[in-house]
Coordinates of C-alpha atoms and ligand atoms in Angstrom, one line a residue:
X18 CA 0.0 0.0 0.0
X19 CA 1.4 3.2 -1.0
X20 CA 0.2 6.1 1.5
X21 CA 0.4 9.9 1.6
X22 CA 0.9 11.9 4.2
X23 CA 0.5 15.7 4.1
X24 CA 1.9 16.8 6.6
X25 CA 3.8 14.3 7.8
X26 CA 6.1 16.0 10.6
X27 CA 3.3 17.0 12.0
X28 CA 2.8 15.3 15.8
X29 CA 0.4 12.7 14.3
X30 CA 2.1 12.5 10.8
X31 CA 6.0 11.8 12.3
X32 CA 4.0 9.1 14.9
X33 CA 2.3 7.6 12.3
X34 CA 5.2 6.9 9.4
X35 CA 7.3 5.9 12.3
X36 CA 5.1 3.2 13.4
X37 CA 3.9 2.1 9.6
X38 CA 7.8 1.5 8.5
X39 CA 8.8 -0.5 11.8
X40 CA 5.8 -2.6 10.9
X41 CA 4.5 -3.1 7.9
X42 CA 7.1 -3.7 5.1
X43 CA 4.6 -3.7 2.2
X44 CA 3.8 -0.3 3.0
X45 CA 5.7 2.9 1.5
X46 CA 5.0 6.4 3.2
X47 CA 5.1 9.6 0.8
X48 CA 5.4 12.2 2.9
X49 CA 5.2 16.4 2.5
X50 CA 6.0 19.0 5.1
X51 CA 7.5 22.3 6.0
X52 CA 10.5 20.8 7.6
X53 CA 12.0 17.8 9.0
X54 CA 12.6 18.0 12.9
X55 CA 10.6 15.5 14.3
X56 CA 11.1 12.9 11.5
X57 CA 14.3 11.5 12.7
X58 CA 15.5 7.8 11.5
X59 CA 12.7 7.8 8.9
X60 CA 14.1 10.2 7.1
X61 CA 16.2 7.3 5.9
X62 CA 14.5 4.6 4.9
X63 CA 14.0 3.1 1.6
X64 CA 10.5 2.8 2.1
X65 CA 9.9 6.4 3.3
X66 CA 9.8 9.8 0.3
X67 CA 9.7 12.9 1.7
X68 CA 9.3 16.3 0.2
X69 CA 10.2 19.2 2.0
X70 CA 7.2 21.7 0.4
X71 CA 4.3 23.5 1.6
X72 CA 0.7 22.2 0.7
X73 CA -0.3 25.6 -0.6
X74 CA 2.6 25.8 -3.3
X75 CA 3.7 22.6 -3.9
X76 CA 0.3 21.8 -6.2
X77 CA 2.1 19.8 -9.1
X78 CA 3.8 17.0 -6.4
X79 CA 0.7 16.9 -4.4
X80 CA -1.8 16.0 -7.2
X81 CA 1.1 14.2 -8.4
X82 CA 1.3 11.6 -5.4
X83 CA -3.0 11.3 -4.8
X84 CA -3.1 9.8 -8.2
X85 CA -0.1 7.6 -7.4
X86 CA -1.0 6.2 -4.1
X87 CA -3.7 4.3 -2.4
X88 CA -4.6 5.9 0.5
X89 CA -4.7 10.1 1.4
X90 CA -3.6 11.5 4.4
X91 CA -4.1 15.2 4.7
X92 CA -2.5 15.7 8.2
X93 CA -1.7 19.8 7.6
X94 CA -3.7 21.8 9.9
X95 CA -3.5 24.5 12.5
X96 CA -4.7 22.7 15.7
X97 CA -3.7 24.7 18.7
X98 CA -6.6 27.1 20.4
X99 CA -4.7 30.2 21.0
X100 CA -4.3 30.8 17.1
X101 CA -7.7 29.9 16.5
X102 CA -8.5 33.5 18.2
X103 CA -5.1 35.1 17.4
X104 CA -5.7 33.9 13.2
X105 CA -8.7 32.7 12.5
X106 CA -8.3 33.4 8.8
X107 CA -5.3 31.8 8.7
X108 CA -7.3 28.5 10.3
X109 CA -9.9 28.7 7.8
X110 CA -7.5 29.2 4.9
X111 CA -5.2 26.0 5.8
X112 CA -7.4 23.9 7.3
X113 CA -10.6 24.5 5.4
X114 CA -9.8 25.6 1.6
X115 CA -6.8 24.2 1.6
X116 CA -8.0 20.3 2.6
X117 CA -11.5 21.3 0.5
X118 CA -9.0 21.1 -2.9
X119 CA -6.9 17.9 -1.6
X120 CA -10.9 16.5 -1.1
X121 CA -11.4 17.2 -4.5
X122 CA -8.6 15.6 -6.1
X123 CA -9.3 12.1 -3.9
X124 CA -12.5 12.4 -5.8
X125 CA -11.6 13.1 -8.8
X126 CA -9.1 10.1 -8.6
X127 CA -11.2 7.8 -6.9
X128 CA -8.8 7.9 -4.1
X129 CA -9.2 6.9 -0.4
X130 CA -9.0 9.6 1.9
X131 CA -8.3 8.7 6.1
X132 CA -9.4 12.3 7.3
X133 CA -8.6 14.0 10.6
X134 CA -11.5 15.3 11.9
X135 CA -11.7 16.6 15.6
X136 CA -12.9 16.3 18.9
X137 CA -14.0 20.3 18.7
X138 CA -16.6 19.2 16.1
X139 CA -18.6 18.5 19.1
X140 CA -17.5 21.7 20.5
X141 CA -20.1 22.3 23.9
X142 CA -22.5 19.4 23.8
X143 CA -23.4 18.6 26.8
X144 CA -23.8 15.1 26.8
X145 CA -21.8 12.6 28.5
X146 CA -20.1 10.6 25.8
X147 CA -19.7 12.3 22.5
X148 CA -21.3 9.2 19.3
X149 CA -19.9 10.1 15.9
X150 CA -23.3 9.4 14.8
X151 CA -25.8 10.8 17.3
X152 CA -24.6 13.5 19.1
X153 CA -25.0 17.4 18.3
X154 CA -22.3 19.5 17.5
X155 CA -22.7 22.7 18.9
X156 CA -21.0 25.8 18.5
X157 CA -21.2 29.4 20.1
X158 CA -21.7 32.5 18.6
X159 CA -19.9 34.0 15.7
X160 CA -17.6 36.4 18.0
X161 CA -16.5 33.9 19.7
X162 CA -13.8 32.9 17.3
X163 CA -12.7 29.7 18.5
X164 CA -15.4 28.2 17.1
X165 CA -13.9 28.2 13.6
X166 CA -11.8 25.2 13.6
X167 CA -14.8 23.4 14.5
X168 CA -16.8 24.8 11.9
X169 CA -14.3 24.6 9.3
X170 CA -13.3 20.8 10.6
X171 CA -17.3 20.1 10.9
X172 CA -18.1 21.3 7.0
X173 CA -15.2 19.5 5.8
X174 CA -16.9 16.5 7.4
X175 CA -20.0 17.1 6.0
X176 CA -19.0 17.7 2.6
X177 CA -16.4 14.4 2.8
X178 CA -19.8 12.3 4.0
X179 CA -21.8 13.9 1.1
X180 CA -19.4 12.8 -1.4
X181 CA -19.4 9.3 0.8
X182 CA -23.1 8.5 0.4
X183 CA -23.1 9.6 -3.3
X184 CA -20.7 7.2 -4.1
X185 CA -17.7 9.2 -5.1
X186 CA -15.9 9.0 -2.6
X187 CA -14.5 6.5 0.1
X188 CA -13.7 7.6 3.5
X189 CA -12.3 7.3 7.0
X190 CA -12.9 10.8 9.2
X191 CA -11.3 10.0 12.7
X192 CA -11.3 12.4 15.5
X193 CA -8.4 12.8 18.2
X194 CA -9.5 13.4 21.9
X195 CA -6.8 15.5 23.2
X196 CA -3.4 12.8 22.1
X197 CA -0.2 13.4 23.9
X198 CA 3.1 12.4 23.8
X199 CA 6.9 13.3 22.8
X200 CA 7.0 16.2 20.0
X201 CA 3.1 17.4 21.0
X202 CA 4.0 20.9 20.2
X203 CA 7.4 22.5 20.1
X204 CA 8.7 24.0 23.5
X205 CA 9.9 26.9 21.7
X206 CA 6.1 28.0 20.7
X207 CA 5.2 26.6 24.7
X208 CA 7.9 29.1 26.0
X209 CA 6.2 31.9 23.8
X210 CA 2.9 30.8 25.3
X211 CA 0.6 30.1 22.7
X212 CA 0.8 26.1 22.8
X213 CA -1.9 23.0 23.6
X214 CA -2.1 22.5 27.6
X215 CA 0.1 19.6 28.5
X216 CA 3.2 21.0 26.6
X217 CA 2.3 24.4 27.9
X218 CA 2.1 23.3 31.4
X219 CA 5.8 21.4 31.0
X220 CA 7.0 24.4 29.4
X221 CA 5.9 26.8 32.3
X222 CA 7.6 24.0 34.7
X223 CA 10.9 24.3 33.2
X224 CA 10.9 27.7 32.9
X225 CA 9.7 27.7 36.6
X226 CA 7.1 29.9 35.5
X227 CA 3.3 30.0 37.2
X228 CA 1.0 27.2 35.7
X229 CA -2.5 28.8 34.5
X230 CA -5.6 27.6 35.1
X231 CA -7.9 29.1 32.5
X232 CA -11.1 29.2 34.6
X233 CA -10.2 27.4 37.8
X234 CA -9.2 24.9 35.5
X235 CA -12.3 22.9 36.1
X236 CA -12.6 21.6 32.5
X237 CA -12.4 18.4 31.7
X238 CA -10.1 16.1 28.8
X239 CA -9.3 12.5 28.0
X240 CA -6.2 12.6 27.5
X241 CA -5.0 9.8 25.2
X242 CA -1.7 8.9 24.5
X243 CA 0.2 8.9 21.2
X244 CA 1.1 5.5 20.8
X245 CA -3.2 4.2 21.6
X246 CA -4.2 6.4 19.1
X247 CA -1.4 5.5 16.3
X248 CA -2.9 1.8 16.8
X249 CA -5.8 3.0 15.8
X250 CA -5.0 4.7 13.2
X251 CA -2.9 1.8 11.4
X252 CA -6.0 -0.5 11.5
X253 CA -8.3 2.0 9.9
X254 CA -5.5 2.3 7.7
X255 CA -5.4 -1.7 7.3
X256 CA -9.7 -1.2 6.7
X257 CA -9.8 -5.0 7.0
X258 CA -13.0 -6.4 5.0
X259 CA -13.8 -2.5 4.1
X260 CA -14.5 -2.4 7.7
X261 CA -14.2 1.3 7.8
X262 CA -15.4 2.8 5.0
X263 CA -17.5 5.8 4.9
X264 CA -17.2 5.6 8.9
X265 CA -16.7 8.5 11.6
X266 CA -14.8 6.7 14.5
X267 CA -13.8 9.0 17.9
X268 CA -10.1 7.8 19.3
X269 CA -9.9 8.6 22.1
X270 CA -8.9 7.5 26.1
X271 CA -12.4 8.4 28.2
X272 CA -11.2 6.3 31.3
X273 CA -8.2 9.0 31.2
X274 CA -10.9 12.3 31.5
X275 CA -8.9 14.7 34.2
X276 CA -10.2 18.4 34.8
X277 CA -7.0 20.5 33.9
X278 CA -6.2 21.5 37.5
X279 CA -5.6 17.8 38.1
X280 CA -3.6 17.8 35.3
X281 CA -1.1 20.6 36.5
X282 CA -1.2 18.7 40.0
X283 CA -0.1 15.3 38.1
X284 CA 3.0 17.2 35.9
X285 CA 4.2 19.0 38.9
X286 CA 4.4 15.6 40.8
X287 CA 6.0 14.2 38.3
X288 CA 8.6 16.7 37.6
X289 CA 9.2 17.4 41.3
X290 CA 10.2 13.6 41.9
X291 CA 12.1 13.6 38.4
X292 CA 15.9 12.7 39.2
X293 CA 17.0 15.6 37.6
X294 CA 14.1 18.1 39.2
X295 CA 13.9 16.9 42.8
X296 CA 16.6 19.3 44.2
X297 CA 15.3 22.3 42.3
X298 CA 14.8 25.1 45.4
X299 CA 11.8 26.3 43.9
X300 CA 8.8 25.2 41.5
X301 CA 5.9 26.3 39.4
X302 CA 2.9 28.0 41.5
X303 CA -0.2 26.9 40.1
X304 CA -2.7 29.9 39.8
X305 CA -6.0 30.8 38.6
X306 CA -6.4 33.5 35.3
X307 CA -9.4 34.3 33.8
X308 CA -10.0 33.1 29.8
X309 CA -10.6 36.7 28.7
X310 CA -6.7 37.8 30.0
X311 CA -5.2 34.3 28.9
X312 CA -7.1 33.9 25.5
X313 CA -9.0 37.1 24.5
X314 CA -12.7 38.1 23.7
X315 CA -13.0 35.6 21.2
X316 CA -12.2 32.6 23.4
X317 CA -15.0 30.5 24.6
X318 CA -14.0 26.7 26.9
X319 CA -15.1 23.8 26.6
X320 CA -16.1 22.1 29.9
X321 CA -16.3 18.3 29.3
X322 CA -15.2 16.4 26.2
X323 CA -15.5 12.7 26.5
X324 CA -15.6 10.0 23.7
X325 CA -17.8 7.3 23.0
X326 CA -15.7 4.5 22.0
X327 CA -17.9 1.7 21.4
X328 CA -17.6 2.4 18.0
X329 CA -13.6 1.9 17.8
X330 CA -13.7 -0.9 20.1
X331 CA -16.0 -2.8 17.3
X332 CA -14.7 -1.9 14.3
X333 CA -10.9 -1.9 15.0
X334 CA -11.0 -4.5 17.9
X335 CA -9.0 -1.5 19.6
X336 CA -8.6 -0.4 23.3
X337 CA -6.8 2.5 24.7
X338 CA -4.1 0.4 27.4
X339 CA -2.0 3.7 28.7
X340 CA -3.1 5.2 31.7
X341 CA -3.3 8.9 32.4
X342 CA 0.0 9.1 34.6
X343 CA 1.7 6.7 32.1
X344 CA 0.9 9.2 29.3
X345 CA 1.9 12.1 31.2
X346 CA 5.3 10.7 32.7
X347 CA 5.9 9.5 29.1
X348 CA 5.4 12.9 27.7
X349 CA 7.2 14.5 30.3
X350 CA 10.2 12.7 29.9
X351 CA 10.4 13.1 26.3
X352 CA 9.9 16.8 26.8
X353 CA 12.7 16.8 29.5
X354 CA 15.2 14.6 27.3
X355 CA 14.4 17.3 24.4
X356 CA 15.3 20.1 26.8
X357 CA 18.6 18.8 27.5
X358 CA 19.7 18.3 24.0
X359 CA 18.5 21.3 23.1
X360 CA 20.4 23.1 25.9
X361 CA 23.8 21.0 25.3
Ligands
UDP4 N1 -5.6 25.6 29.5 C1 -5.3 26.2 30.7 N2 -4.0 26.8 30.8 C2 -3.1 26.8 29.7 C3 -3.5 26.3 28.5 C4 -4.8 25.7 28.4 O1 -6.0 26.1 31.7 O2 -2.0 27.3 29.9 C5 -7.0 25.0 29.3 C6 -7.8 25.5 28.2 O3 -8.6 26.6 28.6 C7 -8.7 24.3 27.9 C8 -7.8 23.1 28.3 O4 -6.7 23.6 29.0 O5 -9.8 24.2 28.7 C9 -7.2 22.3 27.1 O6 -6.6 23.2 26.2 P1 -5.8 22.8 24.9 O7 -5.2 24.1 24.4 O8 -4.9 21.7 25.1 O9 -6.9 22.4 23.8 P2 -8.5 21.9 23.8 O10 -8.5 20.6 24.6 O11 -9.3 23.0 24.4 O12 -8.7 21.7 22.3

């Protein structure tokens, strides 16, 4: 199977090709991205192409590559809540208009697209467990900017299903529940502030800065770690018997759902009894800010995001197995080994 990935130094692209050339031999990854930092060891191996272009220049190579492989991954997408208020132009033109065309051409070669949908589709329902095929997907109002991504992500799943039940298209839209793990975000954009929570928080704990707990910090993730979620992904890739086509299926850890103050207790544990931490004379206060002075106006939280899974469990015989403190020590480390390079 010859796959592309756009995208693919992304944190889910680099975790993805990684895993697919350790184990599947038959499989070739060709991948495109901005740059090359997380890709590492794959960046060498016969069975791995790699471009180093941008999705919104590189047209030819792009079009190129959907009509020479089997599979579509478009992986390129701003994903990080801060820039949905700071740019939300710059999220609807990457994430929606761009993907929209790369749609297109899967279409128009009859080409199989695996989709990254979101979790923020379902944005402030209030129900328990969030079902890919029952629950509502709501949204606040238009100044209220963050809600773009999960417009933009919920009409690129509407018009991916269209094209599904009219028979021109065959599709896999997934949709991450907050994954963690090594290379989440870059601690460079964490030190400046604007990055997704766990990497900000590990940031703000080796900088010995305060931790900040948007709101009392009272809202609630499943935080699902990298690896659960890349086995997921390789057997909707795999789509044994067709068994995931034209399906929406959540991935995602719901027995790992923490309120985000309990997250910033869990990392400072960790890093306080981490070898290389536990002598430090001072740490990390954790303190309360309010959404308005951390995010802006446009910002607007989310207070309990869980996943159904049933759906995953059935169709991919899949079942998250790392625990919450796992996923953060994990991620710590990985953040803490980077550091030190980095530093040296
Ligand atoms: N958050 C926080 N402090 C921070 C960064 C984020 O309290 O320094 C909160 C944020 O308000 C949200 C949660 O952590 O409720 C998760 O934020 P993240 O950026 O990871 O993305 P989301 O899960 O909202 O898509």
């Amino acid at each position: 199977m010859k796959i592309l990935i756009l995208g693919v130094n992304g944190f889910i692209g680099h975790h993805l090709t990684k895993r697919i050339l350790a184990e599947k031999s038959g499989w070739t990854v060709y991948g495109m991205d901005l740059g090359t930092e997380r890709l590492g060891e794959s960046l060498t191996n016969p069975r791995f192409n790699f471009l180093e272009g941008d999705i919104a220049i590189n047209k030819e190579w792009i079009e190129y590559h959907i009509k020479k492989c089997d599979v579509v991954m478009p992986l390129v997408a701003i994903a990080t809540p801060k820039l949905y208020v700071e740019d939300p132009i710059a999220v609807y033109n990457l994430d929606f208009e761009m993907n929209v065309n790369i749609v297109k051409l899967c279409v128009k070669y009859h080409k199989r697209v695996v989709f990254p949908s979101t979790s923020e589709v379902y944005g402030a329902c209030t129900e328990p467990e969030f079902k890919e095929d029952e629950s509502f997907l709501v949204t606040g109002p238009i100044n209220k900017e963050r809600w773009i991504y999960s417009c933009c992500k919920q009409l690129l799943d509407r018009v991916i299903y269209a094209y599904g039940t009219r028979g021109q298209l065959e599709f896999t839209l997934f949709r991450p529940f907050n994954w963690v793990g090594p290379r989440l975000d870059s601690l460079n954009t964490a030190k400046e502030g604007s990055s997704r929570v766990v990497t900000q928080f590990i940031a703000e704990l080796l900088m010995n800065r305060p931790i900040n707990l948007v709101d009392g910090g009272r809202q609630k993730r499943c935080f699902t770690y990298v690896d659960d979620g890349i086995a997921a992904l390789v057997r909707i890739l795999e789509n044994k018997n067709d068994i995931c086509k034209n399906q929406i299926i959540n991935i995602g850890n719901p027995a790992n759902e923490c309120s985000v103050k309990e997250l910033a207790e869990i990392l400072k544990k960790l890093f306080q009894e981490h070898p290389e931490h536990k002598n430090d004379k001072s740490y990390s206060e954790i303190l309360d800010i309010s959404a308005d002075t951390y995010y802006g106006k446009g910002y607007q939280d989310i207070y309990t995001r869980k996943p159904s899974i049933e759906k995953a469990r059935k169709l991919l015989n899949w079942e998250p197995q790392i625990g919450l403190e796992e996923s953060m020590k994990l991620t710590l480390n990985s953040f803490l080994e980077e550091n030190r390079n980095a530093v040296i």
